mmCIF file of C-alpha atoms in Angstrom:
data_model
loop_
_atom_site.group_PDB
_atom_site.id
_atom_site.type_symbol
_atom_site.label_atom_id
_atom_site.label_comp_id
_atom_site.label_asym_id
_atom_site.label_seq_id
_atom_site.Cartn_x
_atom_site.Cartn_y
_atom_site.Cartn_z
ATOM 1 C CA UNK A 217 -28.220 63.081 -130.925
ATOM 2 C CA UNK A 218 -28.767 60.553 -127.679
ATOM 3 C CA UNK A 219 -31.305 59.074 -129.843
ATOM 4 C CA UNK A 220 -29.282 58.313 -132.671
ATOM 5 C CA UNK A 221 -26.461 56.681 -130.887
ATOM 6 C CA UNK A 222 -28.581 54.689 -129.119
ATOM 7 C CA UNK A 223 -30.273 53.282 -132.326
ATOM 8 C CA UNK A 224 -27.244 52.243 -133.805
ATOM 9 C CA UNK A 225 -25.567 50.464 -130.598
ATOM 10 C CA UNK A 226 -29.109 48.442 -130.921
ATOM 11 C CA UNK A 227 -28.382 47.701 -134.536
ATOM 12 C CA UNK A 228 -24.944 46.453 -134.215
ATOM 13 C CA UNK A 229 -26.375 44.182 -131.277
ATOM 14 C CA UNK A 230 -28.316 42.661 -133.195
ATOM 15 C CA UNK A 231 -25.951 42.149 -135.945
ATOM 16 C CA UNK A 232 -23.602 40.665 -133.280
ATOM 17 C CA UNK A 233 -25.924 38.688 -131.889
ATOM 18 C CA UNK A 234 -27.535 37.019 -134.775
ATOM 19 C CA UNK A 235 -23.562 36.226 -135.963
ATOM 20 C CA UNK A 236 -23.162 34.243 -132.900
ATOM 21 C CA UNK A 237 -26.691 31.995 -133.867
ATOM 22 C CA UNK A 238 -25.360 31.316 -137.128
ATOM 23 C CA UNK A 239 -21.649 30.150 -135.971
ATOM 24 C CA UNK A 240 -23.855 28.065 -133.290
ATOM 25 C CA UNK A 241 -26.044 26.533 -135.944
ATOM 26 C CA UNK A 242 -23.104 26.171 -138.257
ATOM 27 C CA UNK A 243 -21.188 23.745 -135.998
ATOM 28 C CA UNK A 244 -24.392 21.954 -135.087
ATOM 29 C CA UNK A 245 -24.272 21.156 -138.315
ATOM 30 C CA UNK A 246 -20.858 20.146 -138.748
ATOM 31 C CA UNK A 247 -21.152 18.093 -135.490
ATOM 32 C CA UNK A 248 -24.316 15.976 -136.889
ATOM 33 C CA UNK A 249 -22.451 15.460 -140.590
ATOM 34 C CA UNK A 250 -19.218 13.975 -138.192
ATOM 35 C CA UNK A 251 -21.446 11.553 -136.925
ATOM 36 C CA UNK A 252 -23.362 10.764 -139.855
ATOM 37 C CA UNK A 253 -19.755 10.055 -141.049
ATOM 38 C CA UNK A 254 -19.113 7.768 -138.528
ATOM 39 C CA UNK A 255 -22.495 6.082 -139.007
ATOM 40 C CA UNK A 256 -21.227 5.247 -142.597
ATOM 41 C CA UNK A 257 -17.605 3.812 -141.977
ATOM 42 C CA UNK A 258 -18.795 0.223 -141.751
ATOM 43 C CA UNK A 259 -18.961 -1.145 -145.362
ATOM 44 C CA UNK A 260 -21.315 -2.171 -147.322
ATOM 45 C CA UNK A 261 -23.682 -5.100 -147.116
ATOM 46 C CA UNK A 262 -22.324 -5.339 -143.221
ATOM 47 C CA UNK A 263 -23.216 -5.259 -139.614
ATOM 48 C CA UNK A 264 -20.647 -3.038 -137.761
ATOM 49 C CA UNK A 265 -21.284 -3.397 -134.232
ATOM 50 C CA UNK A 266 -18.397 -0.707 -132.698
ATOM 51 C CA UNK A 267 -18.804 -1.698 -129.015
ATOM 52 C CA UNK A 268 -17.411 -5.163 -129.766
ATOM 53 C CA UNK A 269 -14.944 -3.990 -132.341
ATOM 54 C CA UNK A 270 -16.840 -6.550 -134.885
ATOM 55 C CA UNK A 271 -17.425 -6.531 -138.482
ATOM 56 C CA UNK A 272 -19.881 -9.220 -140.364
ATOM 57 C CA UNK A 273 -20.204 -9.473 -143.664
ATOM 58 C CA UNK A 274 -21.999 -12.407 -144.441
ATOM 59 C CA UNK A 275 -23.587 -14.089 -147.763
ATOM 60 C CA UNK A 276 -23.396 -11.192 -150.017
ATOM 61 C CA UNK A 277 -22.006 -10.635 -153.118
ATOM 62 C CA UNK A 278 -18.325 -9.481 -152.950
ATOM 63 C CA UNK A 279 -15.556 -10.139 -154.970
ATOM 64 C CA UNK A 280 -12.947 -9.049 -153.373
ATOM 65 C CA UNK A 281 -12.061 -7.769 -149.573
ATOM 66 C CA UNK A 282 -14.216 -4.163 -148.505
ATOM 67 C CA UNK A 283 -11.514 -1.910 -148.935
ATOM 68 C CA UNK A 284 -13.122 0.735 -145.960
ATOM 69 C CA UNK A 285 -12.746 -1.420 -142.857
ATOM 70 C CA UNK A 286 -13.140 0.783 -139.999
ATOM 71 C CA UNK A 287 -9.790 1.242 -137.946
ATOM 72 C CA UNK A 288 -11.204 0.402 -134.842
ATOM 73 C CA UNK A 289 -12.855 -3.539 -135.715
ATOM 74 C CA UNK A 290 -10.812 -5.633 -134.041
ATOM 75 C CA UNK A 291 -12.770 -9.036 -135.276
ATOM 76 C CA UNK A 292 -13.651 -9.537 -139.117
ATOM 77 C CA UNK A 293 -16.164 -12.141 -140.289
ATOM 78 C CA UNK A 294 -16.867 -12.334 -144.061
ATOM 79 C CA UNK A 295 -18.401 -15.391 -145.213
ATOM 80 C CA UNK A 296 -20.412 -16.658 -147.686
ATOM 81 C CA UNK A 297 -18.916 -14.666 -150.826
ATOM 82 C CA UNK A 298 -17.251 -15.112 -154.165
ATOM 83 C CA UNK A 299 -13.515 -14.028 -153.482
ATOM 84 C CA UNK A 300 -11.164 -16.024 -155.496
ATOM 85 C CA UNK A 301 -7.482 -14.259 -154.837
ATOM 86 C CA UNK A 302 -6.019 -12.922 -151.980
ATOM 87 C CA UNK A 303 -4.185 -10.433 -153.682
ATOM 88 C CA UNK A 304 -0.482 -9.029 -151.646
ATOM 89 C CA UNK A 305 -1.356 -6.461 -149.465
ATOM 90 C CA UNK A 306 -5.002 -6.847 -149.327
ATOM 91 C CA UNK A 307 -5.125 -5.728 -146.070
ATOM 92 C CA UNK A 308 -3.062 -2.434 -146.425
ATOM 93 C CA UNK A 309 -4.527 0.841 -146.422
ATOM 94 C CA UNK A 310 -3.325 3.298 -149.139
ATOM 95 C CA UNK A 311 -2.349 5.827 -146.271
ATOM 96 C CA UNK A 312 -0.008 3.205 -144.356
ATOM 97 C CA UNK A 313 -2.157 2.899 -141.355
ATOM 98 C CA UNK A 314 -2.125 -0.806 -139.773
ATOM 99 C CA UNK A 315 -5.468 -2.386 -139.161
ATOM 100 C CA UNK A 316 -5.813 -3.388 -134.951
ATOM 101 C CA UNK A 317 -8.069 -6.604 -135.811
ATOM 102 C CA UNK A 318 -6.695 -9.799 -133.689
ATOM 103 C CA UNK A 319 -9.667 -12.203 -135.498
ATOM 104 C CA UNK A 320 -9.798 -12.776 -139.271
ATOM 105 C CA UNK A 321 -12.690 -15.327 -140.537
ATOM 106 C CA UNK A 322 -12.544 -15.742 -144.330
ATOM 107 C CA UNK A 323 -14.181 -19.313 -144.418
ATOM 108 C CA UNK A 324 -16.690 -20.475 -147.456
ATOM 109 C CA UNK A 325 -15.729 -17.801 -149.425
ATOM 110 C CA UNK A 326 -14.860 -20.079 -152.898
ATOM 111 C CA UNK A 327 -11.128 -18.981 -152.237
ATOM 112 C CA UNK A 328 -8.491 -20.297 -154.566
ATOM 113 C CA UNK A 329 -5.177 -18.644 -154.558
ATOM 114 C CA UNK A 330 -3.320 -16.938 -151.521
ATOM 115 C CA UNK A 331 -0.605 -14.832 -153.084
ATOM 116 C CA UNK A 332 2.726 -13.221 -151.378
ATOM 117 C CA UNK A 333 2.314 -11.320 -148.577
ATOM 118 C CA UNK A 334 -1.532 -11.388 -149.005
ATOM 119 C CA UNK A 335 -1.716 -10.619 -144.627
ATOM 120 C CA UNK A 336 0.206 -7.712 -144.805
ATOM 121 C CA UNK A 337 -1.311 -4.935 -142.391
ATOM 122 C CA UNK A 338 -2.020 -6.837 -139.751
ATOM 123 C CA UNK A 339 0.648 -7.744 -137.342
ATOM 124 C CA UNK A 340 -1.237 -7.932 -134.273
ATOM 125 C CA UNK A 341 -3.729 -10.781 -135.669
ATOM 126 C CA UNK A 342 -4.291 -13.218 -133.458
ATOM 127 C CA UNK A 343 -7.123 -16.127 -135.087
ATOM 128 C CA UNK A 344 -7.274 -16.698 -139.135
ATOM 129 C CA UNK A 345 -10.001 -18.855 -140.420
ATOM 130 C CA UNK A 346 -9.103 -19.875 -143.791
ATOM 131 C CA UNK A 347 -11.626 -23.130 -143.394
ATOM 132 C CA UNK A 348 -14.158 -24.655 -146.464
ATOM 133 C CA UNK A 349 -11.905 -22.869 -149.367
ATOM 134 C CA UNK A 350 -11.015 -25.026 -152.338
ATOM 135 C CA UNK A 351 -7.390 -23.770 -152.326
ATOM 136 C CA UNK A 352 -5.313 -24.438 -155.396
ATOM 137 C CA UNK A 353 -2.275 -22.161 -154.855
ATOM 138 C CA UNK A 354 -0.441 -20.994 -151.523
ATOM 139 C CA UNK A 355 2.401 -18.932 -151.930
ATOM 140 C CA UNK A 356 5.810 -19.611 -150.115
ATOM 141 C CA UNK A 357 4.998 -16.223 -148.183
ATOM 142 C CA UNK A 358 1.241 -16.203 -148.117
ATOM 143 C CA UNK A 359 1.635 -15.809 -144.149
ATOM 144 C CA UNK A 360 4.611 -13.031 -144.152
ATOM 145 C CA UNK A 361 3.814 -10.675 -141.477
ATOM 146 C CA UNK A 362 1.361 -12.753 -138.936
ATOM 147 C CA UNK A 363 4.462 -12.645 -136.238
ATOM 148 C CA UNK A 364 1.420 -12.605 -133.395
ATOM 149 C CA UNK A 365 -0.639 -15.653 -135.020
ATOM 150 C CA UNK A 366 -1.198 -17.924 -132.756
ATOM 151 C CA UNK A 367 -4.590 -20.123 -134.525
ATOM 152 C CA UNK A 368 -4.545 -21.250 -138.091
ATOM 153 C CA UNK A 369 -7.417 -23.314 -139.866
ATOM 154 C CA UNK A 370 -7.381 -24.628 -142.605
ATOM 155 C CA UNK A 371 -9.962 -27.344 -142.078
ATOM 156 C CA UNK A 372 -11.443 -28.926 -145.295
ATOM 157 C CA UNK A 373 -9.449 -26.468 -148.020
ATOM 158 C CA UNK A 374 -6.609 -27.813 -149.445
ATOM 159 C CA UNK A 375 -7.068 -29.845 -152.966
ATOM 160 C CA UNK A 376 -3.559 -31.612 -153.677
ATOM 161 C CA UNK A 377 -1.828 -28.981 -155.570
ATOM 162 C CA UNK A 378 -2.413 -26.697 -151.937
ATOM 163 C CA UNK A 379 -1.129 -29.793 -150.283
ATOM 164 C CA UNK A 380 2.042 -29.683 -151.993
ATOM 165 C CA UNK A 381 2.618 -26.285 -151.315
ATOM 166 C CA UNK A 382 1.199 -26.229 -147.643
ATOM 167 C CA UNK A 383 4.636 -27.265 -145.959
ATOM 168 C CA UNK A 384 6.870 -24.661 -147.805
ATOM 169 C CA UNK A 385 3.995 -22.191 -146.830
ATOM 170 C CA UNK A 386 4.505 -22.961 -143.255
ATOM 171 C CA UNK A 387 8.148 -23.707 -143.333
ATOM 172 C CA UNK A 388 8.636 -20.191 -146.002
ATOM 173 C CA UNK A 389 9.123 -17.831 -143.110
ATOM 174 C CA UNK A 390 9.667 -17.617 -139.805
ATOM 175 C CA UNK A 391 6.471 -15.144 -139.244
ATOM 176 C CA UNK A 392 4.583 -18.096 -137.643
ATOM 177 C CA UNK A 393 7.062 -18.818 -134.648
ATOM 178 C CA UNK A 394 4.405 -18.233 -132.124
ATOM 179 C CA UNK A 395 1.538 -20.551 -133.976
ATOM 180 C CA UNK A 396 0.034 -22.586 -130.968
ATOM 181 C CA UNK A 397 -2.758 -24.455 -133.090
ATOM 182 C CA UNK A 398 -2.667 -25.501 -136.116
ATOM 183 C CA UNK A 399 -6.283 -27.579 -137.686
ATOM 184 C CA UNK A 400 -5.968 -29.743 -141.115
ATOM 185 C CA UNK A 401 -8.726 -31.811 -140.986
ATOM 186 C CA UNK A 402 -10.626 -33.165 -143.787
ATOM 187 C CA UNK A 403 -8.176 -32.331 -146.422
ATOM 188 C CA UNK A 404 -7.046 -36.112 -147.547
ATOM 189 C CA UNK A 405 -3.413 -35.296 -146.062
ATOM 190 C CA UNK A 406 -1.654 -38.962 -146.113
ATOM 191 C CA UNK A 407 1.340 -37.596 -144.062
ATOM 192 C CA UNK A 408 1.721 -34.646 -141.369
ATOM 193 C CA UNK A 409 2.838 -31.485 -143.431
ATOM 194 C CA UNK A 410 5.092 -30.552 -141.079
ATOM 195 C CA UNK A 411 8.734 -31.510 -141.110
ATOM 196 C CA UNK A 412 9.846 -29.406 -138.110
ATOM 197 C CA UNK A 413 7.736 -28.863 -135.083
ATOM 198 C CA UNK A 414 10.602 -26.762 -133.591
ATOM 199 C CA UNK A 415 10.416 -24.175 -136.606
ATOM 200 C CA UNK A 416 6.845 -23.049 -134.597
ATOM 201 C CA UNK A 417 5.609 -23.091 -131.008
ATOM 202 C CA UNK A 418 2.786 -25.804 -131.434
ATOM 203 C CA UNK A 419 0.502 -26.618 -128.852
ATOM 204 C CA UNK A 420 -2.541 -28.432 -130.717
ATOM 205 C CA UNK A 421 -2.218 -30.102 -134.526
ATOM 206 C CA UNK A 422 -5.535 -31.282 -135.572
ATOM 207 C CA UNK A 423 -5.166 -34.075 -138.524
ATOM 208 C CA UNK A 424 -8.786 -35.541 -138.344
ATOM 209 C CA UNK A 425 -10.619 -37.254 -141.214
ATOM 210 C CA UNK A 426 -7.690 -37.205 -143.250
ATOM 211 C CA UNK A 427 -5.804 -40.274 -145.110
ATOM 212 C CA UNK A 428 -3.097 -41.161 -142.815
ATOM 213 C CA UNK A 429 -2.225 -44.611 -143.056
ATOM 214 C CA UNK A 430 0.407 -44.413 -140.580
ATOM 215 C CA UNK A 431 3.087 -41.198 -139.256
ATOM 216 C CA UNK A 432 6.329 -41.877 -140.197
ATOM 217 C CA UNK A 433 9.326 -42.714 -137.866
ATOM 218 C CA UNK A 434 10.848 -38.598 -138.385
ATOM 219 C CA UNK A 435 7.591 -37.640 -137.012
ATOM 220 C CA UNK A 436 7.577 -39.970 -134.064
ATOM 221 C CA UNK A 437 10.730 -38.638 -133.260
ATOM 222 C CA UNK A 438 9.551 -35.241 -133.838
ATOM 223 C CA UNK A 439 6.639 -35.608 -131.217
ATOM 224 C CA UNK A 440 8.686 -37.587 -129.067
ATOM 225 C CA UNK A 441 10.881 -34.273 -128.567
ATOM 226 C CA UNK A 442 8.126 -31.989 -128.108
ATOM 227 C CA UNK A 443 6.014 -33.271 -125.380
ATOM 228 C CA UNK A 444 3.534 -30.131 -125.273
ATOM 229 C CA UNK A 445 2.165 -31.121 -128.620
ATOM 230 C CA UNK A 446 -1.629 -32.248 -128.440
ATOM 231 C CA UNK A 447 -2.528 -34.036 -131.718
ATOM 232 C CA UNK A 448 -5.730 -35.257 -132.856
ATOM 233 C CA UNK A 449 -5.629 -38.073 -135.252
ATOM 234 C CA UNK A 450 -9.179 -40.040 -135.370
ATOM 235 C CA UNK A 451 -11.365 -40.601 -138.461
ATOM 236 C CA UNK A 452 -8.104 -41.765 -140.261
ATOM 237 C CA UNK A 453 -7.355 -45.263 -142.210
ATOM 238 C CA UNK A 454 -4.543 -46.775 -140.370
ATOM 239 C CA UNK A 455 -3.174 -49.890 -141.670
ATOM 240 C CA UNK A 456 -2.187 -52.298 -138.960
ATOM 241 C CA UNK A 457 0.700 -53.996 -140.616
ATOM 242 C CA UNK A 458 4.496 -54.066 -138.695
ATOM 243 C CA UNK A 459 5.118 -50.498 -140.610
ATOM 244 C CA UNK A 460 2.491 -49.488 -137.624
ATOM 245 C CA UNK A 461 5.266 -50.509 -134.877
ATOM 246 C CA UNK A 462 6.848 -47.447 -134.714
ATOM 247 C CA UNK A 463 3.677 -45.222 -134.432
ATOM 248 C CA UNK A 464 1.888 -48.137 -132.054
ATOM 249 C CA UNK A 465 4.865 -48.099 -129.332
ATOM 250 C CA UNK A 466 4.970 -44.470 -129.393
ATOM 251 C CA UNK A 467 0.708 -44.762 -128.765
ATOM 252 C CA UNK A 468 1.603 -46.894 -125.922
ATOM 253 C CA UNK A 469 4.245 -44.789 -124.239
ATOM 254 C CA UNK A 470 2.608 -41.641 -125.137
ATOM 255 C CA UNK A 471 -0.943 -41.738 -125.207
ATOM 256 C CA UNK A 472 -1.488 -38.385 -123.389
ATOM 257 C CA UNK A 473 0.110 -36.469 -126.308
ATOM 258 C CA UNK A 474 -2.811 -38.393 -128.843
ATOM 259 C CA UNK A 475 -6.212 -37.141 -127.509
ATOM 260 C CA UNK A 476 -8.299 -39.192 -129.107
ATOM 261 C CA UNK A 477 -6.054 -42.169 -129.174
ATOM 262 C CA UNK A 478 -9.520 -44.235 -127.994
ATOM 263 C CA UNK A 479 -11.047 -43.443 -131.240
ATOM 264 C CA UNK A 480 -8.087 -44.359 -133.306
ATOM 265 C CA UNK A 481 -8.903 -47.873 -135.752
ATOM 266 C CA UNK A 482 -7.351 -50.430 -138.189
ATOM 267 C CA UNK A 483 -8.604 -49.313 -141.714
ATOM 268 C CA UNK A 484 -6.599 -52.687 -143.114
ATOM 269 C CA UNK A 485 -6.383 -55.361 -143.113
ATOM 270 C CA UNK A 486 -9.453 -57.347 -143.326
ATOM 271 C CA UNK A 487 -8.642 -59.178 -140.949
ATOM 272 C CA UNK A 488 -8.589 -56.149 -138.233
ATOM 273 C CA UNK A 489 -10.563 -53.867 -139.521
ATOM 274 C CA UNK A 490 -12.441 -51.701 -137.088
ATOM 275 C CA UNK A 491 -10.214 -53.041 -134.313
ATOM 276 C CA UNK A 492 -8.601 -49.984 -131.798
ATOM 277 C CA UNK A 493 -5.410 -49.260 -132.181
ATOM 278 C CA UNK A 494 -5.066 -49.583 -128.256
ATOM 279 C CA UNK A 495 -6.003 -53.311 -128.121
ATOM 280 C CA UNK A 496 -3.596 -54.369 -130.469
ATOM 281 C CA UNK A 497 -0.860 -56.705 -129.021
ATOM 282 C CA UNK A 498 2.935 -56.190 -130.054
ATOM 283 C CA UNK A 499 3.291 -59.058 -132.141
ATOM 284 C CA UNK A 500 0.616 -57.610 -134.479
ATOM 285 C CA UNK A 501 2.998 -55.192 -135.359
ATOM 286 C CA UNK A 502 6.056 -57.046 -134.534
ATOM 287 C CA UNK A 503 7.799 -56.700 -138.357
ATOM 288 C CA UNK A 504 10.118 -60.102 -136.950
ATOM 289 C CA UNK A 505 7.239 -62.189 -135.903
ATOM 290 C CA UNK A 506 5.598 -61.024 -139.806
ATOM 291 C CA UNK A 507 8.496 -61.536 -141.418
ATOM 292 C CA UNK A 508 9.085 -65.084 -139.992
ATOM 293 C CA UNK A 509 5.654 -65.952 -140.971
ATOM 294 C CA UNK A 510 6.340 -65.383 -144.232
ATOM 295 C CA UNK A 511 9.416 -67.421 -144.149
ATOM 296 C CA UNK A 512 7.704 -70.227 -142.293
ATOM 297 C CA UNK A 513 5.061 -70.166 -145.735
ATOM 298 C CA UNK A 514 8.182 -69.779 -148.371
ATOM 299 C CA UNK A 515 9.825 -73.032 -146.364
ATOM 300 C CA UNK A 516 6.900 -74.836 -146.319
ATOM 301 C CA UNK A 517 5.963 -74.394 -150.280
ATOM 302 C CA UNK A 518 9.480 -75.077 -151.057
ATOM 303 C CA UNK A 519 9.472 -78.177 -148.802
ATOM 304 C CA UNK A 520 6.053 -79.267 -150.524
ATOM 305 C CA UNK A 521 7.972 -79.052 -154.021
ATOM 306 C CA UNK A 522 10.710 -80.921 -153.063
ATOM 307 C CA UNK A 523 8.097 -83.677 -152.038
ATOM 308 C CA UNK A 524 6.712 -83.378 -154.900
ATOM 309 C CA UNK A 525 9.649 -84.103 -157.294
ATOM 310 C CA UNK A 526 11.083 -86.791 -155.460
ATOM 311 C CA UNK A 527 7.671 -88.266 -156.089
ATOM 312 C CA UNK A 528 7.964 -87.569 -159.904
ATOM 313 C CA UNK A 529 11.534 -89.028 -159.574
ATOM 314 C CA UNK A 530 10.526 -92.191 -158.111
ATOM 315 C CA UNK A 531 7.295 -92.909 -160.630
ATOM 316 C CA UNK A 532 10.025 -92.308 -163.506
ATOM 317 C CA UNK A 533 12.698 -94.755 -162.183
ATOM 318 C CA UNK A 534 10.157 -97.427 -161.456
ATOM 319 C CA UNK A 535 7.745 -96.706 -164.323
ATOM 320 C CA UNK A 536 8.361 -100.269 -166.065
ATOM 321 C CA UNK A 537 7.832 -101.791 -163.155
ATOM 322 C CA UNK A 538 4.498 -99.632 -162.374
ATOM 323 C CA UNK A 539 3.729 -100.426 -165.986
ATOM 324 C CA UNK A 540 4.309 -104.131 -165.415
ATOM 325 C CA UNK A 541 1.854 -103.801 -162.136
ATOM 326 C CA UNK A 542 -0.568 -101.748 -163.979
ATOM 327 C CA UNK A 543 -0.678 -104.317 -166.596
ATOM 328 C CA UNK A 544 -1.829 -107.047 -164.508
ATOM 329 C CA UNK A 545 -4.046 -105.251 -162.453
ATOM 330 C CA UNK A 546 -5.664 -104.780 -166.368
ATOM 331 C CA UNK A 547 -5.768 -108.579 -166.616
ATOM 332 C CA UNK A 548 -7.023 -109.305 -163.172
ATOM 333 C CA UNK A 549 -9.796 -107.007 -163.806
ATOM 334 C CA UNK A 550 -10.396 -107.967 -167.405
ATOM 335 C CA UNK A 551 -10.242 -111.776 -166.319
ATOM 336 C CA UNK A 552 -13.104 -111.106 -163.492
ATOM 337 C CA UNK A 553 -15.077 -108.839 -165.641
ATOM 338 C CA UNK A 554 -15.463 -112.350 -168.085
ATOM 339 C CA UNK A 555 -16.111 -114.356 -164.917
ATOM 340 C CA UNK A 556 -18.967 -111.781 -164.087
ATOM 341 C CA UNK A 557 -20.228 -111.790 -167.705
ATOM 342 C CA UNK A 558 -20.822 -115.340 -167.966
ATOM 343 C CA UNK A 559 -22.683 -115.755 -164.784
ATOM 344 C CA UNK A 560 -24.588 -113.081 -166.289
ATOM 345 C CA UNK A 561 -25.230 -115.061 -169.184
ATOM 346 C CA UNK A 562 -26.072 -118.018 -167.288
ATOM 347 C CA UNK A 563 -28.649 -116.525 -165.068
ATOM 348 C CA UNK A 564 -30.489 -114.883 -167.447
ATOM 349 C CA UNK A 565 -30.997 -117.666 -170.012
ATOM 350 C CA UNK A 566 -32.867 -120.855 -168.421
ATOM 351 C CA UNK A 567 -31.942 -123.445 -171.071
ATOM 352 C CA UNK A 568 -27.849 -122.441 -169.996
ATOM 353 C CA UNK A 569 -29.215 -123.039 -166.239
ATOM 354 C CA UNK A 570 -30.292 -126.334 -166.791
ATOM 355 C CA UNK A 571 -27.418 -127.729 -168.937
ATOM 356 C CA UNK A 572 -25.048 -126.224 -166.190
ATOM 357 C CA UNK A 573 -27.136 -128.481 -163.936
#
């Protein structure tokens, strides 16, 4: 009977222990499936790189925005790709969880149209790079949401419908009230987009390599007001005509507030062409001193045609008597012309010689 019961409290430790390996193995297995898992949130055709909180995905194939960005990527770099919309809500996950990334790079990705709300999902983003897109379309709230934005390019993307829209863009909310730097270059802009620089908290406005002949006297005011404003204007075709004074004394007076005001030259006219901006002198631009020049020419051409019919006037009063003198100057010459002919005559025959002698 000892023997029996001791047989069976063997069996059931067995059983018990042999439970206890497979519960062990089972969440071994569980465990290495959760990181597996974890392994596979970056998307595809990416580099995920978790310590940094960074997410590239560069010169593939994708047609619209990777729909499984991990929650934690706090910087997102896709280049290089075919996406042509930015739809609304792009960026918003179907289970209303907000994305942490600060840094959004969407440059040369053959972008046209940026539709309402397309930045939706991301209010703590700091940096968007929407750079080397040929934008056709911006919508009036393509930048709802970015209340923490403080950098926006937009270098080399606009084609002139996007230009016409780009102010209303800005202007369309009041999202981008903490925008320090704002960069437009190479985009032919031929005036600054901006109407208000109090509608945003600008610190730099890069307008380089555009086609700004000159900035108008609202924006001179404008910058006048707002000191902190660092603007970059080189690589633009200024025309150095008195319309400049406005923008050339507020050079002078404010040249800290241009940054590359060195670099700044006359595109027109000929005459001043690749001159600075700096070493021009007052009266170049002095719209008096032009306009009086122009006067001085009207006076003179007028004064020339007054010279010139009392001229006319005189020949007609006096023309019998100019006819008269004309007349005789006829005969005189006509009478000498004989004179000259018969010497002629003379010397050339020698019987005429010597019967004149």
């Amino acid at each position: 009977m000892y023997y029996c019961s001791d047989v069976i409290r063997g069996v059931l430790s067995f059983r018990i222990g042999q439970c206890f390996c497979l519960l062990a193995e089972a969440v071994l297995v569980c465990l290495l499936f959760s990181s597996v898992k974890a392994e596979e949130e970056c998307p595809l055709s990416c580099i995920c790189v978790r310590d940094s909180g960074t997410v590239t995905c560069r010169g593939g194939e994708h047609t619209e925005l990777p729909g499984d960005i991990p929650t934690w990527a706090t910087t997102l770099i896709l280049r290089g790709n075919n996406i042509s919309t930015l739809p609304g809500g792009a960026f918003s996950s179907n289970n209303g969880t907000e994305l942490e990334l600060t840094t959004l790079s969407l440059s040369h990705n053959r972008i046209m149209v940026i539709e309402a709300d397309a930045f939706t999902g991301l209010p703590r983003l700091n940096l968007l790079d929407l750079s080397h897109n040929p934008l056709v379309y911006i919508s009036d709230r393509a930048f709802h949401g970015l209340r923490e934005l403080r950098s926006l390019h937009l270098n080399d993307s606009l084609l002139a419908p996007a230009v016409a829209q780009l102010s209303n863009a800005l202007h369309g909310t009041e999202t981008l009230r903490n925008l320090h730097r704002l960069e437009l270059s190479s985009n032919r802009l031929k005036t600054i987009p901006i109407s208000r620089l109090d509608a945003f908290n600008l610190h730099t406005l890069v307008l380089t390599n555009n086609s700004i002949e000159n900035i108008g006297k609202e924006n001179i005011s404008s910058l006048y007001h707002h000191k902190r404003v660092r603007i970059y204007l080189s690589l633009n075709p200024f025309r150095c005509n008195c319309e400049l004074e406005s923008f050339y004394f507020w050079l002078k007076n404010s040249s800290s507030q241009c940054v590359d005001a060195a670099r700044l030259l006359c595109a027109e006219p000929d005459a001043k062409k690749g001159i600075p901006l700096e070493r021009l002198r007052g009266e170049d631009v002095d719209c008096l001193n032009e306009n009086l020049e122009a006067v001085s020419y009207v006076f003179l051409g007028i004064v020339m045609a007054m010279i010139g019919i009392v001229f006319l006037m005189v020949l007609y009063l006096n023309r019998r008597g100019i006819k008269r003198w004309l007349n005789n100057i006829r005969d005189a010459c006509r009478d000498q012309m004989e004179v000259y002919h018969y010497r002629y005559e003379q010397d050339s025959d020698p019987r005429l010689a010597n019967v004149a002698v």
